[in-house]
Short mmCIF file of C-alpha atoms in Angstrom, two decimals:
data_model
loop_
_atom_site.label_atom_id
_atom_site.label_comp_id
_atom_site.label_asym_id
_atom_site.label_seq_id
_atom_site.Cartn_x
_atom_site.Cartn_y
_atom_site.Cartn_z
CA MET H 1033 114.38 38.80 25.13
CA ALA H 1034 116.83 41.52 24.66
CA LYS H 1035 119.03 41.27 22.05
CA GLU H 1036 122.87 41.98 22.47
CA THR H 1037 123.25 42.94 18.80
CA GLN H 1038 120.94 45.84 19.98
CA ARG H 1039 122.96 46.70 23.01
CA ARG H 1040 122.78 50.41 23.43
CA THR H 1041 126.47 51.85 23.40
CA GLU H 1042 125.13 53.94 26.37
CA ASN H 1043 125.52 50.91 28.58
CA VAL H 1044 128.66 50.65 30.62
CA GLU H 1045 130.61 47.57 30.16
CA GLY H 1046 129.52 44.24 31.67
CA ASP H 1047 126.73 41.52 31.60
CA PHE H 1048 123.42 43.57 32.16
CA TYR H 1049 122.41 46.08 29.45
CA VAL H 1050 119.53 47.79 27.71
CA ASP H 1051 118.87 47.43 24.17
CA SER H 1052 117.18 49.57 21.59
CA THR H 1053 113.81 48.35 22.09
CA CYS H 1054 113.49 50.40 25.14
CA ILE H 1055 110.32 52.33 25.17
CA ASP H 1056 111.15 54.65 28.10
CA CYS H 1057 108.79 53.86 30.42
CA ASP H 1058 110.96 54.36 33.66
CA THR H 1059 110.27 50.98 35.41
CA CYS H 1060 113.70 49.88 35.41
CA ARG H 1061 114.92 53.38 36.72
CA TRP H 1062 112.45 53.53 39.75
CA LEU H 1063 113.16 49.89 40.40
CA ALA H 1064 116.79 49.86 40.26
CA PRO H 1065 117.98 53.52 40.35
CA GLY H 1066 121.64 52.68 41.16
CA ILE H 1067 121.91 50.64 38.19
CA PHE H 1068 119.70 52.33 35.46
CA THR H 1069 119.34 55.72 34.43
CA ARG H 1070 118.08 57.62 31.28
CA ALA H 1071 120.28 58.21 28.65
CA GLY H 1072 118.94 59.88 25.74
CA SER H 1073 115.30 58.92 25.11
CA MET H 1074 115.83 55.49 26.60
CA SER H 1075 117.48 53.64 29.53
CA ALA H 1076 120.67 52.23 29.96
CA VAL H 1077 123.01 50.81 32.79
CA HIS H 1078 125.24 53.34 34.50
CA HIS H 1079 126.41 51.02 37.03
CA GLN H 1080 126.92 47.05 36.92
CA PRO H 1081 125.68 45.61 40.00
CA GLN H 1082 127.99 44.25 42.52
CA GLY H 1083 126.98 41.30 44.86
CA GLU H 1084 123.89 39.45 45.23
CA ALA H 1085 121.41 42.46 46.58
CA GLU H 1086 122.32 44.72 43.47
CA THR H 1087 122.17 41.73 41.06
CA VAL H 1088 118.87 40.81 42.44
CA GLU H 1089 117.89 44.15 41.86
CA ALA H 1090 118.75 44.17 38.23
CA PHE H 1091 117.07 40.88 37.61
CA ARG H 1092 113.76 42.43 39.42
CA ALA H 1093 114.05 45.36 36.84
CA LEU H 1094 114.48 42.71 33.98
CA LEU H 1095 111.61 40.80 34.93
CA ALA H 1096 109.21 43.77 35.17
CA CYS H 1097 110.41 45.60 32.09
CA PRO H 1098 107.37 45.45 29.45
CA THR H 1099 109.35 45.07 26.40
CA ALA H 1100 111.89 42.48 27.47
CA SER H 1101 114.69 45.30 26.61
CA ILE H 1102 116.91 44.34 29.61
CA GLY H 1103 119.43 41.41 29.04
CA CYS H 1104 122.14 39.56 30.87
CA THR H 1105 125.01 37.57 29.53
CA GLY H 1106 126.35 36.32 32.84
CA ASP H 1107 125.02 33.96 35.46
CA LYS H 1108 121.33 33.76 35.68
CA ALA H 1109 121.07 31.88 38.94
CA LEU H 1110 119.73 34.80 40.85
CA MET H 1111 116.99 35.56 38.46
CA THR H 1112 114.80 32.90 40.18
CA LYS H 1113 115.05 34.87 43.40
CA ALA H 1114 114.03 38.00 41.67
CA SER H 1115 110.84 36.25 40.27
CA GLN H 1116 109.92 35.03 43.79
CA SER H 1117 110.05 38.45 44.99
CA PHE H 1118 106.94 39.65 43.10
CA PRO H 1119 104.32 40.76 44.15
CA SER H 1120 106.89 42.88 46.76
CA LEU H 1121 105.59 44.34 49.63
CA ILE H 1122 105.05 48.09 50.12
CA SER H 1123 103.64 48.51 53.21
CA GLU H 1124 101.22 46.79 55.47
CA ASN H 1125 99.35 44.54 53.10
CA VAL H 1126 99.71 46.56 49.70
CA TYR H 1127 102.05 44.93 47.15
CA TYR H 1128 103.57 45.82 43.59
CA CYS H 1129 103.22 43.01 41.26
CA GLY H 1130 106.21 43.72 38.80
CA TYR H 1131 105.61 42.20 35.23
CA ALA H 1132 104.58 45.56 33.57
CA ALA H 1133 102.77 44.83 30.18
CA GLU H 1134 103.79 46.86 27.31
CA SER H 1135 100.18 47.53 25.80
CA SER H 1136 100.03 49.73 29.37
CA PHE H 1137 103.37 51.41 28.35
CA GLY H 1138 104.85 49.67 31.57
CA ALA H 1139 102.16 51.04 34.14
CA ALA H 1140 102.61 49.79 37.58
CA SER H 1141 99.86 47.25 39.06
CA TYR H 1142 99.22 46.44 42.74
CA LEU H 1143 97.72 43.94 44.93
CA ILE H 1144 95.87 44.58 48.17
CA VAL H 1145 95.31 41.46 50.43
CA ARG H 1146 92.54 41.50 52.66
CA PRO H 1147 90.49 39.19 54.76
CA GLU H 1148 87.18 39.80 52.83
CA GLY H 1149 89.03 39.65 49.29
CA ASN H 1150 92.06 40.74 47.50
CA VAL H 1151 92.01 43.40 45.02
CA LEU H 1152 94.17 43.49 41.86
CA VAL H 1153 94.66 47.36 41.12
CA ASP H 1154 95.30 47.36 37.03
CA SER H 1155 96.46 44.51 35.48
CA PRO H 1156 100.12 43.30 35.11
CA ARG H 1157 101.08 40.94 32.24
CA VAL H 1158 100.55 37.29 32.47
CA ASN H 1159 103.16 35.49 34.29
CA GLY H 1160 103.06 31.91 35.92
CA SER H 1161 105.36 32.55 38.69
CA LEU H 1162 103.44 35.78 39.43
CA GLY H 1163 100.17 33.87 39.12
CA LYS H 1164 101.19 31.24 41.89
CA ARG H 1165 102.30 33.89 44.40
CA ILE H 1166 99.11 35.80 44.18
CA GLU H 1167 97.32 32.49 44.54
CA ALA H 1168 99.32 31.89 47.87
CA LEU H 1169 98.15 35.27 49.03
CA GLY H 1170 94.46 34.56 48.71
CA GLY H 1171 93.90 35.10 44.95
CA VAL H 1172 91.77 38.13 43.53
CA ARG H 1173 88.07 38.97 44.57
CA TRP H 1174 88.20 41.98 42.23
CA MET H 1175 90.09 43.66 39.63
CA PHE H 1176 89.89 47.29 39.51
CA PHE H 1177 91.02 49.53 36.78
CA THR H 1178 91.92 53.12 37.00
CA HIS H 1179 91.29 53.83 33.36
CA ARG H 1180 90.91 52.03 29.78
CA ASP H 1181 94.90 52.34 29.34
CA ASP H 1182 95.99 49.86 31.86
CA VAL H 1183 93.78 46.74 31.49
CA ALA H 1184 96.40 44.70 29.86
CA ASP H 1185 95.92 40.86 30.14
CA HIS H 1186 92.62 41.41 32.39
CA GLN H 1187 90.75 38.36 30.69
CA GLU H 1188 93.39 35.76 31.28
CA TRP H 1189 93.45 36.92 34.90
CA THR H 1190 89.94 37.06 35.32
CA ASP H 1191 89.78 33.19 33.73
CA ARG H 1192 92.53 32.04 36.21
CA PHE H 1193 91.04 33.62 39.55
CA GLY H 1194 87.04 34.13 38.57
CA CYS H 1195 87.48 37.71 39.92
CA GLU H 1196 84.90 40.55 39.29
CA ARG H 1197 86.36 43.51 37.20
CA VAL H 1198 85.59 47.39 38.04
CA ILE H 1199 85.81 49.85 35.52
CA HIS H 1200 84.16 53.27 34.88
CA LYS H 1201 81.46 52.76 31.97
CA ASP H 1202 83.03 56.07 30.06
CA ASP H 1203 86.15 53.96 29.63
CA VAL H 1204 84.79 50.60 28.34
CA GLY H 1205 85.73 49.82 25.06
CA ILE H 1206 85.74 46.75 22.83
CA GLY H 1207 87.93 44.85 24.87
CA THR H 1208 86.20 45.61 28.09
CA ARG H 1209 82.43 45.25 27.41
CA GLY H 1210 82.45 42.32 29.39
CA MET H 1211 83.47 43.46 32.64
CA GLU H 1212 80.93 42.93 35.57
CA LEU H 1213 80.88 46.14 37.25
CA GLN H 1214 80.62 49.35 35.31
CA LEU H 1215 80.29 52.49 37.25
CA GLU H 1216 78.39 55.57 36.03
CA GLY H 1217 78.43 59.07 37.09
CA ASN H 1218 81.00 61.02 39.16
CA LYS H 1219 79.67 60.15 42.60
CA PRO H 1220 81.95 57.98 44.77
CA HIS H 1221 81.23 54.29 44.93
CA GLN H 1222 81.97 52.25 47.97
CA LEU H 1223 83.23 48.96 46.90
CA ALA H 1224 83.38 47.68 50.42
CA GLU H 1225 83.72 49.28 53.88
CA ASP H 1226 87.55 49.87 53.34
CA LEU H 1227 87.55 50.60 49.60
CA LEU H 1228 86.24 54.17 48.10
CA ILE H 1229 86.33 54.65 44.35
CA LEU H 1230 86.27 58.16 43.09
CA PRO H 1231 85.68 59.05 39.53
CA VAL H 1232 88.08 61.68 38.67
CA PRO H 1233 87.61 62.41 35.01
CA GLY H 1234 90.39 64.06 32.94
CA HIS H 1235 92.97 62.16 31.78
CA THR H 1236 90.12 59.95 30.15
CA LYS H 1237 86.61 60.64 30.47
CA GLY H 1238 86.14 57.62 32.78
CA HIS H 1239 89.31 57.59 34.92
CA SER H 1240 88.92 56.73 38.42
CA VAL H 1241 90.97 56.30 41.45
CA LEU H 1242 90.79 53.82 44.63
CA ILE H 1243 91.40 55.08 48.25
CA TYR H 1244 91.91 52.13 50.52
CA LYS H 1245 91.54 52.46 54.35
CA GLU H 1246 91.73 56.38 53.92
CA LYS H 1247 95.64 55.79 53.58
CA PHE H 1248 96.62 54.36 50.21
CA LEU H 1249 95.49 56.17 46.96
CA PHE H 1250 96.01 54.10 43.62
CA SER H 1251 95.96 57.23 41.39
CA GLY H 1252 96.36 55.60 37.93
CA ASP H 1253 97.68 58.26 35.74
CA HIS H 1254 95.61 60.95 37.32
CA LEU H 1255 98.33 61.97 39.94
CA GLU H 1256 102.08 60.98 40.19
CA PHE H 1257 105.03 62.10 42.08
CA ASP H 1258 107.72 64.00 40.24
CA GLU H 1259 110.90 63.28 41.87
CA ASP H 1260 113.09 65.91 39.99
CA GLU H 1261 110.67 68.47 41.43
CA GLY H 1262 109.90 66.87 44.63
CA LYS H 1263 105.95 67.89 43.86
CA LEU H 1264 102.73 65.91 43.07
CA ARG H 1265 101.89 66.37 39.42
CA ALA H 1266 99.38 65.86 36.58
CA TYR H 1267 100.40 66.62 33.12
CA LYS H 1268 98.44 68.52 30.36
CA ASP H 1269 100.41 66.98 27.67
CA TYR H 1270 99.20 63.44 28.99
CA CYS H 1271 95.41 64.48 29.36
CA TRP H 1272 93.74 63.11 26.61
CA TYR H 1273 90.20 63.98 27.58
CA ASP H 1274 89.61 67.15 29.19
CA TRP H 1275 92.15 69.38 31.36
CA ASN H 1276 89.79 71.62 33.17
CA GLU H 1277 87.84 68.54 34.10
CA GLN H 1278 91.03 67.01 35.70
CA ILE H 1279 91.73 70.17 37.50
CA LYS H 1280 87.98 69.96 39.11
CA SER H 1281 88.62 65.97 39.58
CA MET H 1282 92.01 67.01 41.56
CA GLN H 1283 90.31 69.67 43.54
CA ARG H 1284 87.60 67.08 44.76
CA LEU H 1285 90.29 64.53 45.31
CA ALA H 1286 92.59 67.01 47.79
CA ALA H 1287 89.31 66.67 50.18
CA TYR H 1288 90.03 63.10 51.05
CA GLU H 1289 92.52 61.58 53.25
CA PHE H 1290 95.70 59.37 52.43
CA GLU H 1291 99.29 59.01 53.26
CA TRP H 1292 100.41 57.11 49.93
CA VAL H 1293 100.21 57.98 46.17
CA LEU H 1294 100.95 54.92 44.35
CA PRO H 1295 100.44 55.63 40.47
CA GLY H 1296 100.54 53.93 37.26
CA HIS H 1297 103.45 55.99 35.84
CA GLY H 1298 105.78 57.97 37.76
CA ARG H 1299 107.12 57.70 41.38
CA ARG H 1300 105.54 56.70 44.62
CA LEU H 1301 104.80 59.45 47.76
CA HIS H 1302 104.56 58.62 51.43
CA GLU H 1303 104.16 61.60 53.40
CA GLU H 1304 102.13 62.15 56.65
CA ARG H 1305 98.59 63.53 56.06
CA PRO H 1306 99.12 67.08 56.91
CA LYS H 1307 102.03 67.39 54.58
CA MET H 1308 99.91 65.03 51.82
CA LYS H 1309 97.50 68.10 52.19
CA GLU H 1310 100.08 70.62 51.68
CA PHE H 1311 101.28 68.59 48.30
CA MET H 1312 97.62 68.39 46.97
CA LYS H 1313 97.04 72.21 47.38
CA GLU H 1314 100.19 73.00 45.65
CA CYS H 1315 99.51 70.50 43.20
CA VAL H 1316 95.97 72.13 42.30
CA ASP H 1317 97.20 75.78 42.25
CA TRP H 1318 100.30 74.80 39.77
CA MET H 1319 97.59 72.94 37.27
CA GLY H 1320 95.39 75.94 37.15
CA LYS H 1321 98.43 77.92 36.00
CA VAL H 1322 99.82 75.83 33.46
#
């Protein structure tokens, strides 16, 4: 839990605050931008919520925070409503799970609800309320991992749902050796008719992305939307394996169709397919120049 004794001086006066354990993962700022902002190298409250809607939004950020760095000294009655909002609908049958994990540096995880079996994309931290909500939506058939950094509490979720875990073999480590489906090579893998896995080495050697229904791209740490620039971006400073390989991977990805970019870190992007193609081309061109 956040500690009021560690409350940052950058917070405006009021019930909600961010303490000094913040790791600057950005989760609260994109979940509740009207309430949280970046101040120095951490987040802070720049506007205290007014009314039920804003208060629920603040509690959603509090619950999603991977380090429990957000606190509230006031009435917490609306926290239950915020908790029950996860997984939260993004579009159609795709949901954001909330409850980010510190071990994943606050990476977002997603749930795809399908009649043929649901897919959990990367792992949220274990939470009882979230687990019950996922059960009510049909449980989990597969857990797909974009890369080694965002596996979080995968074993606990697997024990609960009896799901099959999918990861590229080049990103398997000590804690993931028991994953059931380990992909190899750089060829696309059709997990199901509507689920295409593309290996995209670069950020890590075994990084992969998932395209659902040729509409939703779950991009992990391979690609994100930079809201300040208004562009799709991948960053050389956060490429742990090979930048040239990541450029090649991005070139291959640009040939595919999708309308949503749903990243592990950074902001989402939704555009019509022709516009998304323009965004991807600009991104590839930019990557070759940095």
